[in-house]
CSV table of C-alpha atoms and ligand atoms in Angstrom, one decimal:
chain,number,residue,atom,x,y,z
S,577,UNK,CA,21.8,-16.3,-12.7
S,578,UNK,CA,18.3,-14.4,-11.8
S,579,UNK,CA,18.8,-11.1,-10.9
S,580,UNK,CA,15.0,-9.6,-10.7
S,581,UNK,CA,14.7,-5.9,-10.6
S,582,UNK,CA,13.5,-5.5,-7.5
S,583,UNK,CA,12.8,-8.4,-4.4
S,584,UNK,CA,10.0,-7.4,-2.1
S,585,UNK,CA,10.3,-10.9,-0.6
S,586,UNK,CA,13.8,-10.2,0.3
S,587,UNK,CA,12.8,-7.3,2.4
S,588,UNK,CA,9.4,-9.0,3.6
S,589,UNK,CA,11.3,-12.3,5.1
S,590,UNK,CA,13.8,-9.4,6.9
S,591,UNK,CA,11.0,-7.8,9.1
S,592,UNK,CA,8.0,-10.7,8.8
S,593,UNK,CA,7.5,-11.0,12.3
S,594,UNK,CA,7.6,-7.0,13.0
S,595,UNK,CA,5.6,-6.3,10.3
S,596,UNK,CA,3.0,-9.2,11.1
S,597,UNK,CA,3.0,-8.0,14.7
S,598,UNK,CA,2.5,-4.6,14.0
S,599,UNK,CA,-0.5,-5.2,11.3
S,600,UNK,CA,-2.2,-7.6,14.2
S,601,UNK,CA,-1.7,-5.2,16.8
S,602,UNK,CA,-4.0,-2.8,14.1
S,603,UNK,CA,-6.5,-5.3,14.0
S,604,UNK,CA,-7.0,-5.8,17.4
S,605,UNK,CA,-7.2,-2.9,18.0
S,606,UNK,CA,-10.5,-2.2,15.3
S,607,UNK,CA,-9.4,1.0,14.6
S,608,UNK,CA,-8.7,1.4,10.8
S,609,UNK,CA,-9.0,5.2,9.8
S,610,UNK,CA,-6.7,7.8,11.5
S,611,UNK,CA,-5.5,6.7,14.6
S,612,UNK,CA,-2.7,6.6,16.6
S,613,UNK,CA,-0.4,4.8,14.0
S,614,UNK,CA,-1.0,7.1,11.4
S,615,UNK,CA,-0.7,10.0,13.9
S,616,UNK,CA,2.6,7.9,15.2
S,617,UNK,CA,3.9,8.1,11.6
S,618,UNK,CA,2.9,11.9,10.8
S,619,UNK,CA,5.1,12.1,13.8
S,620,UNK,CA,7.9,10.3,12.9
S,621,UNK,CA,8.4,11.3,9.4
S,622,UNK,CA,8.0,14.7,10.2
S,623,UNK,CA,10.6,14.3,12.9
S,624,UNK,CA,13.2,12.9,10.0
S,625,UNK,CA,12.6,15.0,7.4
S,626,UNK,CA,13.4,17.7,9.9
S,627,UNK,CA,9.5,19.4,8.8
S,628,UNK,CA,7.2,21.0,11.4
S,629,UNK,CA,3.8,18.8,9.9
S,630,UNK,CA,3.4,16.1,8.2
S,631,UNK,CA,-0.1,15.2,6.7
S,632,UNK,CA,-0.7,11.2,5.7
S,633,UNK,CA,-3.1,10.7,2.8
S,634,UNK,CA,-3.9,8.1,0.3
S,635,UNK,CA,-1.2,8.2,-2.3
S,636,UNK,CA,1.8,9.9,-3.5
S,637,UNK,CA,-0.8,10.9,-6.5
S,638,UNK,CA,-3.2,12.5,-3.6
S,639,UNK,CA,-0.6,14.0,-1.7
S,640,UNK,CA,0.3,16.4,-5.0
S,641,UNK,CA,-3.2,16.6,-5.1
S,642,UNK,CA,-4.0,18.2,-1.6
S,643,UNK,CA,-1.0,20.4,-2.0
S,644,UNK,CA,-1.8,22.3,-5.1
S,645,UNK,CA,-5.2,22.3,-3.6
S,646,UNK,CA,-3.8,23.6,-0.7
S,647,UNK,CA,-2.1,26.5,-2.7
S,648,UNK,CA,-5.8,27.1,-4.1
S,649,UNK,CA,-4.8,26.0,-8.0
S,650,UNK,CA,-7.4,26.0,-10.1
S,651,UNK,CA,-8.6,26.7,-13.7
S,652,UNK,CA,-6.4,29.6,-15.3
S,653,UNK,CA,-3.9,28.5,-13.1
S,654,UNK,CA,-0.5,27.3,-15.1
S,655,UNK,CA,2.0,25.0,-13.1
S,656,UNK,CA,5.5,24.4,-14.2
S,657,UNK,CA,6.9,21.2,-14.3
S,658,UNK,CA,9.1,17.9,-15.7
S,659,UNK,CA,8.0,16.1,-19.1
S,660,UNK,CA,10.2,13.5,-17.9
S,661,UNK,CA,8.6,11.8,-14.7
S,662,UNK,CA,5.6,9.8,-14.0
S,663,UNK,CA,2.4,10.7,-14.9
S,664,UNK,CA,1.0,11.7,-11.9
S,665,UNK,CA,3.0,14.4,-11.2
S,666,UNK,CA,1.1,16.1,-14.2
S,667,UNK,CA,-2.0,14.5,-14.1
S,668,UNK,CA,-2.7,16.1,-10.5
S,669,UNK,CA,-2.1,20.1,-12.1
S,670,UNK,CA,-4.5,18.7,-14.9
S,671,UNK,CA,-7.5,17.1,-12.5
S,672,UNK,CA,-7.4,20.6,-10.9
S,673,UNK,CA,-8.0,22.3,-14.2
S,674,UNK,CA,-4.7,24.5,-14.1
S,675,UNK,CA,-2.2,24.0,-17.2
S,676,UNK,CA,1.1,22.0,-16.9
S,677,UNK,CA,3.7,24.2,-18.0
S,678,UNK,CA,7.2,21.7,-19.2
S,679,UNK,CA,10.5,22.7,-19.0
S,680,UNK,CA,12.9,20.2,-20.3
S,681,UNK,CA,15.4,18.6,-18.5
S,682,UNK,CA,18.8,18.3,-17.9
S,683,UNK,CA,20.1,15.8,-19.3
S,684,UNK,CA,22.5,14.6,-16.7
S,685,UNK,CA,20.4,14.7,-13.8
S,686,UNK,CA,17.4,14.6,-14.9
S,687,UNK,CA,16.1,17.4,-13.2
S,688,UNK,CA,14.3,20.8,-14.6
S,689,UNK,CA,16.5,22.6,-16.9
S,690,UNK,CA,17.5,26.1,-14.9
S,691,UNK,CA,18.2,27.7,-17.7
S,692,UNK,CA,15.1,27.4,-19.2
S,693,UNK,CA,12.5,27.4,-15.7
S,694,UNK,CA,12.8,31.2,-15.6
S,695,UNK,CA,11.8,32.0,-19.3
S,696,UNK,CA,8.4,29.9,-18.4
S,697,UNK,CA,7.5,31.6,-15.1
S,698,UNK,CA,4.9,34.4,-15.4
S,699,UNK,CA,1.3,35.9,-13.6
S,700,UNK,CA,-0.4,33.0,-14.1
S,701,UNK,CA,2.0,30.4,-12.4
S,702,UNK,CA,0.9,29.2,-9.3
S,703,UNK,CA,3.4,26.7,-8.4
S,704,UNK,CA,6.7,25.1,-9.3
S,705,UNK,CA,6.7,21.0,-8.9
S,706,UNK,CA,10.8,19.9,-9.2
S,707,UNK,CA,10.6,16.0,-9.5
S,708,UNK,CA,13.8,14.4,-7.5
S,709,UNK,CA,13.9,12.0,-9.9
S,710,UNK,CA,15.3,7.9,-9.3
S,711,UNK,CA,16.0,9.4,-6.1
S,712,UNK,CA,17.8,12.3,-6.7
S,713,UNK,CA,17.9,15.4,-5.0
S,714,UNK,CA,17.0,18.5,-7.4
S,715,UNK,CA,19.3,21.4,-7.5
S,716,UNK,CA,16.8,23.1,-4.7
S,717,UNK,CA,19.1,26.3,-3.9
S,718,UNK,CA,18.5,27.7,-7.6
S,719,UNK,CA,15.0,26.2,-7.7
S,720,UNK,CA,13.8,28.0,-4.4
S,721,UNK,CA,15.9,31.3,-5.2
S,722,UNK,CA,14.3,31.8,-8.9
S,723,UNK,CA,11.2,30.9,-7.4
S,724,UNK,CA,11.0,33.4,-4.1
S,725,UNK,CA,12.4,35.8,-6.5
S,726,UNK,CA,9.1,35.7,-8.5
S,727,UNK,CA,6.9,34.8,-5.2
S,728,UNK,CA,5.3,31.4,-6.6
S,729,UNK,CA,5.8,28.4,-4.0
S,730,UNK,CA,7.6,25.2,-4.3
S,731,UNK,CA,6.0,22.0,-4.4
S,732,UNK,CA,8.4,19.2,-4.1
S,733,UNK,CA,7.7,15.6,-5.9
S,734,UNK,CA,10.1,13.6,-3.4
S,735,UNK,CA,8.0,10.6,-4.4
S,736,UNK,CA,11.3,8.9,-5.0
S,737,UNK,CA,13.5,10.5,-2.9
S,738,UNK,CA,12.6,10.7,0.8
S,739,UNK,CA,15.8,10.3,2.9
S,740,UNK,CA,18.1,12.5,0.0
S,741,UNK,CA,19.6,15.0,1.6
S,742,UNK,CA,22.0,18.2,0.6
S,743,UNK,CA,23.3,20.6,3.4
S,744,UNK,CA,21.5,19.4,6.2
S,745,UNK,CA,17.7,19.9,4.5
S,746,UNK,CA,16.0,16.5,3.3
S,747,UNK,CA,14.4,15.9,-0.1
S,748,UNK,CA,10.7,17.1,0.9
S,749,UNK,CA,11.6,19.7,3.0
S,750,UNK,CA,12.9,22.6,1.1
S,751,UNK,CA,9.9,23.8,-0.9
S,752,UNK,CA,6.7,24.6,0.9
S,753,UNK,CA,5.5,21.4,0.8
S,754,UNK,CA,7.0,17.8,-0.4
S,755,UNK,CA,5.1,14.9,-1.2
S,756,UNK,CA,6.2,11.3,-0.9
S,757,UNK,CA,4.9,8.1,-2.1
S,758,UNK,CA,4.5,4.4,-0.1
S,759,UNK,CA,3.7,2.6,-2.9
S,760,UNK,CA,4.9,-0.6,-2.8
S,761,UNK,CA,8.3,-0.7,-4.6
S,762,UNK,CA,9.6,2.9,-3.0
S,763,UNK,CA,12.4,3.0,-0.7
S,764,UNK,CA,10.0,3.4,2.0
S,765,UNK,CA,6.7,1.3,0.9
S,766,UNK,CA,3.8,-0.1,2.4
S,767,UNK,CA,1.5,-2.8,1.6
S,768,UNK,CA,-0.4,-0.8,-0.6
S,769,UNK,CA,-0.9,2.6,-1.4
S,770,UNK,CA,0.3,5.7,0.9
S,771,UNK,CA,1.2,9.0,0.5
S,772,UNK,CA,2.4,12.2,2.7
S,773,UNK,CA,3.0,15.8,2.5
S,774,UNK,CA,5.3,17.9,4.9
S,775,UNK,CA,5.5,21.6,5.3
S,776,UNK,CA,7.0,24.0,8.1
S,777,UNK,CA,3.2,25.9,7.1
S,778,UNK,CA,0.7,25.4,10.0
S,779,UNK,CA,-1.7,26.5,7.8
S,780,UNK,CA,-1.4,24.4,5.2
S,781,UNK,CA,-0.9,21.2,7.2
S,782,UNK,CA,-4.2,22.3,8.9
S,783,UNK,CA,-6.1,23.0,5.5
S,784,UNK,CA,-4.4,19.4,3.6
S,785,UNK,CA,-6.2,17.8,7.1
S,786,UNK,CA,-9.3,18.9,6.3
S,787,UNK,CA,-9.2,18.8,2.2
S,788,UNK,CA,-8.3,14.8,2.8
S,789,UNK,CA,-11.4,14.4,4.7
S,790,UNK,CA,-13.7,15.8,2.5
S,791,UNK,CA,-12.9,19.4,3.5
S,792,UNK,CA,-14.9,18.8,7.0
S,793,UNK,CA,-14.6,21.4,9.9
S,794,UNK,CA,-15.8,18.7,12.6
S,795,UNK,CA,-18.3,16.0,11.1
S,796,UNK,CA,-20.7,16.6,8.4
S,797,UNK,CA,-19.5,20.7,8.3
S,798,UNK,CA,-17.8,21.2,5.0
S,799,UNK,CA,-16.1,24.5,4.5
S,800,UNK,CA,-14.9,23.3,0.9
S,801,UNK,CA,-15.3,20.1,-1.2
S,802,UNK,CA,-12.3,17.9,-0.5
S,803,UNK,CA,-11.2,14.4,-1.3
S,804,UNK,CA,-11.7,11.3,0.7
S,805,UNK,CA,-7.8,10.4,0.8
S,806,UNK,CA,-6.4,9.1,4.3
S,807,UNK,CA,-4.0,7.1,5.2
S,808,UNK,CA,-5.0,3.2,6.7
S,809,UNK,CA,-3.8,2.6,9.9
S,810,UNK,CA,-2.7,-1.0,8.8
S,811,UNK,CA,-0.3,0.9,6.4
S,812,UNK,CA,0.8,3.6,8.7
S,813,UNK,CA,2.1,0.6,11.1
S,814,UNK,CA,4.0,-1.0,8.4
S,815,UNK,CA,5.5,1.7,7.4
S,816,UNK,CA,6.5,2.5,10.9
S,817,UNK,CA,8.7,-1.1,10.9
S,818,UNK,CA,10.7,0.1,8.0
S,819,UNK,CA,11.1,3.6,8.7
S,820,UNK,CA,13.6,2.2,11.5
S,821,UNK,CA,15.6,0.3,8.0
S,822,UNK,CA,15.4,3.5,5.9
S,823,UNK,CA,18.6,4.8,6.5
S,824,UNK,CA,20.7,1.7,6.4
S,825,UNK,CA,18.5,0.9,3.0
S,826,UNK,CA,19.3,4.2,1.3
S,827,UNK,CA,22.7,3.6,2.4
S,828,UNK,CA,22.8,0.1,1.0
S,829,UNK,CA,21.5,1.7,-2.5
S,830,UNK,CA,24.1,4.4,-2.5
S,831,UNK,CA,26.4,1.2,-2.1
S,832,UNK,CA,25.2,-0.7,-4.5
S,833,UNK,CA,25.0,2.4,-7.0
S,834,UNK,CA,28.8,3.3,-6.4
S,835,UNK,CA,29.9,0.0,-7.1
S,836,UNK,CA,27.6,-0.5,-10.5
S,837,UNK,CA,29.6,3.3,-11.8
S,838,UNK,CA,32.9,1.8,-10.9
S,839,UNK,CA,32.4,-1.4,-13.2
S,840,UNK,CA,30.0,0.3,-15.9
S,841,UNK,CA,31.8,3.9,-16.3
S,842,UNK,CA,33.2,3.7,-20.1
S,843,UNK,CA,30.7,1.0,-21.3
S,844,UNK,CA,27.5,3.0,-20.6
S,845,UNK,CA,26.3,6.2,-19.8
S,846,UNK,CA,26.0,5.9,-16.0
S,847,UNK,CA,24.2,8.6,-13.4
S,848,UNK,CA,25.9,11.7,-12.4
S,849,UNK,CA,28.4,11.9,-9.3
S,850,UNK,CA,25.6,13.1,-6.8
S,851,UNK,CA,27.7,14.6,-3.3
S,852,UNK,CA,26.8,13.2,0.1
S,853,UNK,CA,23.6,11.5,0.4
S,854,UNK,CA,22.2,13.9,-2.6
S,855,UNK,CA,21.2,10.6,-4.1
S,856,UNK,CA,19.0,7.4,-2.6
S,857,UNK,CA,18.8,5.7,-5.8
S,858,UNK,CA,15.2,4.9,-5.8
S,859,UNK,CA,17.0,3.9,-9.2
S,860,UNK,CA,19.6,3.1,-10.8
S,861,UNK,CA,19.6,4.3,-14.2
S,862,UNK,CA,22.1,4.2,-17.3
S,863,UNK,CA,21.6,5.5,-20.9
S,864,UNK,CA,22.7,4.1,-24.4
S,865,UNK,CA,21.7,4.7,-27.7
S,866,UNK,CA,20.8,0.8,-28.1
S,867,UNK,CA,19.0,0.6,-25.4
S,868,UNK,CA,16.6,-2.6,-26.8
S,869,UNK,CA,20.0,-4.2,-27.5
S,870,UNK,CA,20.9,-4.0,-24.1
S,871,UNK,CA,17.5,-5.2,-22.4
S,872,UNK,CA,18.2,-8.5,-24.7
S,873,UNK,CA,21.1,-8.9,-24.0
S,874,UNK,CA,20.1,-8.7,-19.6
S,875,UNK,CA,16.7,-10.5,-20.7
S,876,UNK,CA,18.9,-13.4,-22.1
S,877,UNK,CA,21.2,-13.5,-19.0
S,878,UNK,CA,18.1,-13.7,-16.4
S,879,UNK,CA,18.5,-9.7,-15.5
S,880,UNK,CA,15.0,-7.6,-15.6
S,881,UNK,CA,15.6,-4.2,-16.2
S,882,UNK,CA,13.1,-1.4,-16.6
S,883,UNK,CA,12.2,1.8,-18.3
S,884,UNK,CA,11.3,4.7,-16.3
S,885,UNK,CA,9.6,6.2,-18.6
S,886,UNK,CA,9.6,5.6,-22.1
S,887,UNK,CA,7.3,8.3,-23.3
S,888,UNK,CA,7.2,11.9,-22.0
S,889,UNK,CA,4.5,13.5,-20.5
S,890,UNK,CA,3.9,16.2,-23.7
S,891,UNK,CA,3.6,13.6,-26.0
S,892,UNK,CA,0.7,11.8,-24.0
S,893,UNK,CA,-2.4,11.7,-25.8
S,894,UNK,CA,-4.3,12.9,-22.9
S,895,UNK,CA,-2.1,16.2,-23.1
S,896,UNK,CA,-2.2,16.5,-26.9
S,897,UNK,CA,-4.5,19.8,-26.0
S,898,UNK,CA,-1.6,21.5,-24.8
S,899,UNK,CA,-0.2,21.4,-28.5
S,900,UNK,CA,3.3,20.1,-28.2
S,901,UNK,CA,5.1,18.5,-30.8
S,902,UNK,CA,8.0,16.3,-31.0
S,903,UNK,CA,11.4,17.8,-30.6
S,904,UNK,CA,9.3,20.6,-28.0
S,905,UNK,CA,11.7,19.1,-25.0
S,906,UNK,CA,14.1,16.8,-26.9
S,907,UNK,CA,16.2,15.7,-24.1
S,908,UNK,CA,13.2,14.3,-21.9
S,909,UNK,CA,12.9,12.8,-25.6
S,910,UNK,CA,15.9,11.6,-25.4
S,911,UNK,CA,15.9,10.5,-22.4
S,912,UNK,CA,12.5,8.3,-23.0
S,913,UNK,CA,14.2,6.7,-25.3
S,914,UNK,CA,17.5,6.0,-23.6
S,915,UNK,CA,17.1,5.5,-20.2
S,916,UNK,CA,17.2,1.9,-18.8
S,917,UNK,CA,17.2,1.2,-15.2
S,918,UNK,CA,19.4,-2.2,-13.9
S,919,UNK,CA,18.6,-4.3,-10.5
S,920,UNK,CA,19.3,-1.8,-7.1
S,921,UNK,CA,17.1,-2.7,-3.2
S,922,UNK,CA,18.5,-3.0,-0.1
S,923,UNK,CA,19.2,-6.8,-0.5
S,924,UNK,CA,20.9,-7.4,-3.7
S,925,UNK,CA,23.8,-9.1,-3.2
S,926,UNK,CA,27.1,-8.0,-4.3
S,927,UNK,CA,27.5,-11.1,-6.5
S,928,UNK,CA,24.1,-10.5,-8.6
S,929,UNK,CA,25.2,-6.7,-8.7
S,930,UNK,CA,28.7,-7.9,-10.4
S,931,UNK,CA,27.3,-10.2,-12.7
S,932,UNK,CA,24.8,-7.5,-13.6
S,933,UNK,CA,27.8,-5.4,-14.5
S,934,UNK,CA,29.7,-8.4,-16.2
S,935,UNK,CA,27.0,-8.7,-18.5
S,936,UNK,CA,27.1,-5.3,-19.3
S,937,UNK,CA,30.5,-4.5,-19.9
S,938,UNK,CA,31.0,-7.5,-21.9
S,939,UNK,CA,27.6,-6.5,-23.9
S,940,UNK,CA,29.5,-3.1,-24.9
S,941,UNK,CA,32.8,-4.7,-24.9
S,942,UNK,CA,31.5,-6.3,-28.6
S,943,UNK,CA,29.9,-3.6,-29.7
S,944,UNK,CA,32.7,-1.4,-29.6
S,945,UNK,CA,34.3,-3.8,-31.2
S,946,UNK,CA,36.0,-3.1,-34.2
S,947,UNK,CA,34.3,-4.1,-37.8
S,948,UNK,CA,36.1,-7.6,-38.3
S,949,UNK,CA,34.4,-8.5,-35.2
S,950,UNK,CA,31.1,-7.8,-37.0
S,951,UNK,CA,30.0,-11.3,-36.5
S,952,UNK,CA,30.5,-10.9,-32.6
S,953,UNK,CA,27.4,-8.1,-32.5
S,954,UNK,CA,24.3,-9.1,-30.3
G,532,LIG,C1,7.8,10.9,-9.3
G,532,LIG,C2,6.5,10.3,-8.8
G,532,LIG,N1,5.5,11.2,-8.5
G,532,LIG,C3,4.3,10.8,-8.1
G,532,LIG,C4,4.1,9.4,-7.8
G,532,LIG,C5,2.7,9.0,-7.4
G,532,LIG,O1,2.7,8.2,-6.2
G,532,LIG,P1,1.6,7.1,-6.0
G,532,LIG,O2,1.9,6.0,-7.0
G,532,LIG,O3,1.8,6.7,-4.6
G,532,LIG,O4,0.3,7.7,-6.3
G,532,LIG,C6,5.1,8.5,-8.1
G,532,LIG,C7,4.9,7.1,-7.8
G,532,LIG,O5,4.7,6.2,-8.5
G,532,LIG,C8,6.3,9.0,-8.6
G,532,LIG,O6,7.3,8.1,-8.9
C-alpha cells in the first residue's frame, strides 16, 4: 500500500467546486490586494480564535516579523525562544538584529523547558516566542504568569496550531499576539503563502496594518519603514472555504492521532496525552533511537514519513555567532535526532492509518526480539 504523508489532492477534490468558485469570484472582481475577502477573513479568524483583531500578511515568517516589530525589537534586544522548531521562528528575532535567546525543551511536549525559561529572562529581553509545536498547545498559564511577572510580552508561534484550545482560550490568543501560517500543508492552508497575527491590542493591530504596508499613514506618508507583506485576496477566499472544514479537520487529526497511540504505545515513543482539544496534530510525531531503521523500514512498505527537524536551530551555521556548542540544549538534540513524524490529514483512511501502525509494530516487534532472532533484524 501507499500511504503518502500528506494528500493535498484528497482535500482539493473535497471542496474543488467552492474553492474554484470562490477564486473566480476574485478574479472577476479585479481586486487582488486587500479587499473585502481578506477583510472577510481578518473577520472570521478573529471571530474563532475568540481575538479582538486580526491582521493578514504574507506569511507565517512575516507575521513573526510584524509582531516583534510591532513590540519595537531591535538591535540589543535578546528574544527567548525554542532550538527545536523551524527556522523561521528564529530567523525573524535575527533579521531584526535582536539575539535569540534558547531554552531547551521538554522533552515530552516539546515545548520550552519552564524550568529553565526563567534563568534566561533579564533587562534586555523583549519578548518571549513559545512555539505550539506539531500542533500542540504550549503550557500558556506558566508561560504568561513567568512572563507578566517580569513584564516582557508573549508572542505566540501558533503556526502549527490554530484551532488548539485549553480552557476556553485558542492557540494564538493568549500571548499578546499569535501568529499563524497558511502555507500550503497546515491545517488551515492556502494556495500559497499566508500568514496572520491576532491580538486583543488595538494598537498593535493598527501599527502591524501599517508596518505590512510599508509603514504608510495614508498613501505615500511613511511614519516608519515597513515591509510590503499583505495577504492576496485570491488566498484570503480560499482560505475562507476551508475555515468552514477546520474544525471537523482538527477533529479528524485528533482521531486519527488517538488511534495511531492506541496501536503504537509500547513499540515506539508516541506524543504525550494532550487533554481536550490541547492538541490539532499538525503532526503526528513518534521518537526512537533507530530512527533511520524505521524510515526503511516505512520507505520499503510505501509509507513517507518526515523529520521535523533534524538539526536544531543553535547548531545552524548561520547562528554559529551566538557560540553554542553541542550538548548546549541536548534534548532539542535529541530530539533532532529522534523525532520522525508518520502519515496524519483530514482524509487518511482508517485502513492506511492501521497499516501504517502494522508496519510499525511489527518493525519493533523484531527488534525487540531476543538475540537468536538476530537474523530477523531490519
Ligand atoms: C513553527 C513555525 N513557525 C513559523 C513558520 C513560518 O510560516 P511560513 O512558512 O508561512 O512563513 C512555520 C511554517 O512553516 C512553522 O511551522
Amino acid at each position: 500500500m501507499k500511504v503518502p504523508q500528506l494528500d493535498l489532492k484528497a482535500q482539493y477534490a473535497l471542496l474543488r467546486e467552492e474553492i474554484e468558485a470562490a477564486i473566480l469570484r476574485v478574479l472577476r472582481s479585479q481586486k487582488f490586494i486587500l479587499g473585502e475577502e481578506v477583510e472577510g477573513l481578518e473577520r472570521e479568524i478573529a471571530a474563532y480564535t475568540g481575538s479582538a483583531h486580526a491582521v493578514a500578511c504574507a506569511s507565517g515568517t512575516d507575521a513573526l516579523l510584524l509582531a516583534l516589530m510591532a513590540l519595537d525589537v531591535g538591535p540589543g534586544d535578546e528574544v527567548i525562544t525554542s532550538p527545536f522548531t523551524f527556522f523561521s521562528t528564529a530567523g525573524c528575532i535575527h533579521r531584526l538584529g535582536a539575539k535569540p535567546v534558547f531554552v531547551d525543551i521538554d522533552p515530552q511536549t516539546f515545548d520550552l523547558n519552564l524550568n529553565e525559561l526563567p534563568r534566561r529572562i533579564n533587562s534586555r529581553t523583549r519578548a518571549i516566542v513559545p512555539v505550539h509545536l506539531y500542533g500542540r498547545l504550549a503550557p500558556m498559564a506558566e508561560i504568561l504568569e513567568m512572563a507578566a511577572h517580569c513584564q516582557v510580552p508573549v508572542v505566540e508561534d501558533a503556526a502549527q496550531a490554530l484551532g488548539a484550545r485549553s480552557g476556553g482560550c485558542m492557540a494564538g490568543a493568549f500571548g499578546a499576539m499569535g501568529c499563524y501560517s497558511f502555507y500550503p500543508t497546515k491545517n488551515l492552508g492556502g494556495a500559497g503563502d499566508g500568514g496572520l497575527v491576532v491580538t486583543s491590542d488595538a494598537r498593535l493591530a493598527e501599527r502591524m496594518r501599517r508596518l505590512r504596508a510599508h509603514g504608510s499613514e495614508g498613501a505615500y506618508h511613511h511614519s516608519e519603514v515597513g515591509l510590503n507583506s499583505r495577504l492576496d485576496e485570491i488566498q484570503a477566499a480560499v482560505l475562507r472555504v476551508k475555515l468552514g472544514c477546520l474544525e471537523g479537520w482538527n477533529r479528524a487529526r485528533q482521531e486519527h492521532a488517538a488511534a495511531y497511540t492506541r496501536a503504537l504505545d509500547g513499540a515506539v515513543r508516541t506524543p504525550a496525552p494532550a487533554p481536550g482539544g490541547s492538541h490539532v496534530y499538525h503532526q503526528y510525531v513518534i521518537r526512537t533511537p533507530d530512527r533511520g531503521g524505521l524510515r526503511r523500514r516505512l520507505a520499503e512498505r510505501g509509507v513517507e514519513t518526515a523529520v521535523y527537524y533534524p538539526a536544531p536551530l543553535h547548531q545552524q551555521k548561520c547562528f554559529a555567532y551566538l557560540g553554542h556548542r553541542a550538548g548546549d540544549f541536548p534534548e532539542a538534540e535529541a530530539a533532532a535526532r529522534e523525532v520522525l513524524a508518520l502519515p496524519i490529514y483530514p482524509e487518511l483512511t482508517g485502513e492506511a492509518r492501521d497499516y501504517v501502525a502494522g508496519v510499525v509494530t511489527e518493525w519493533a516487534a523484531v527488534r525487540a526480539a531476543p538475540a537468536r532472532f538476530e537474523h530477523l533484524r531490519i
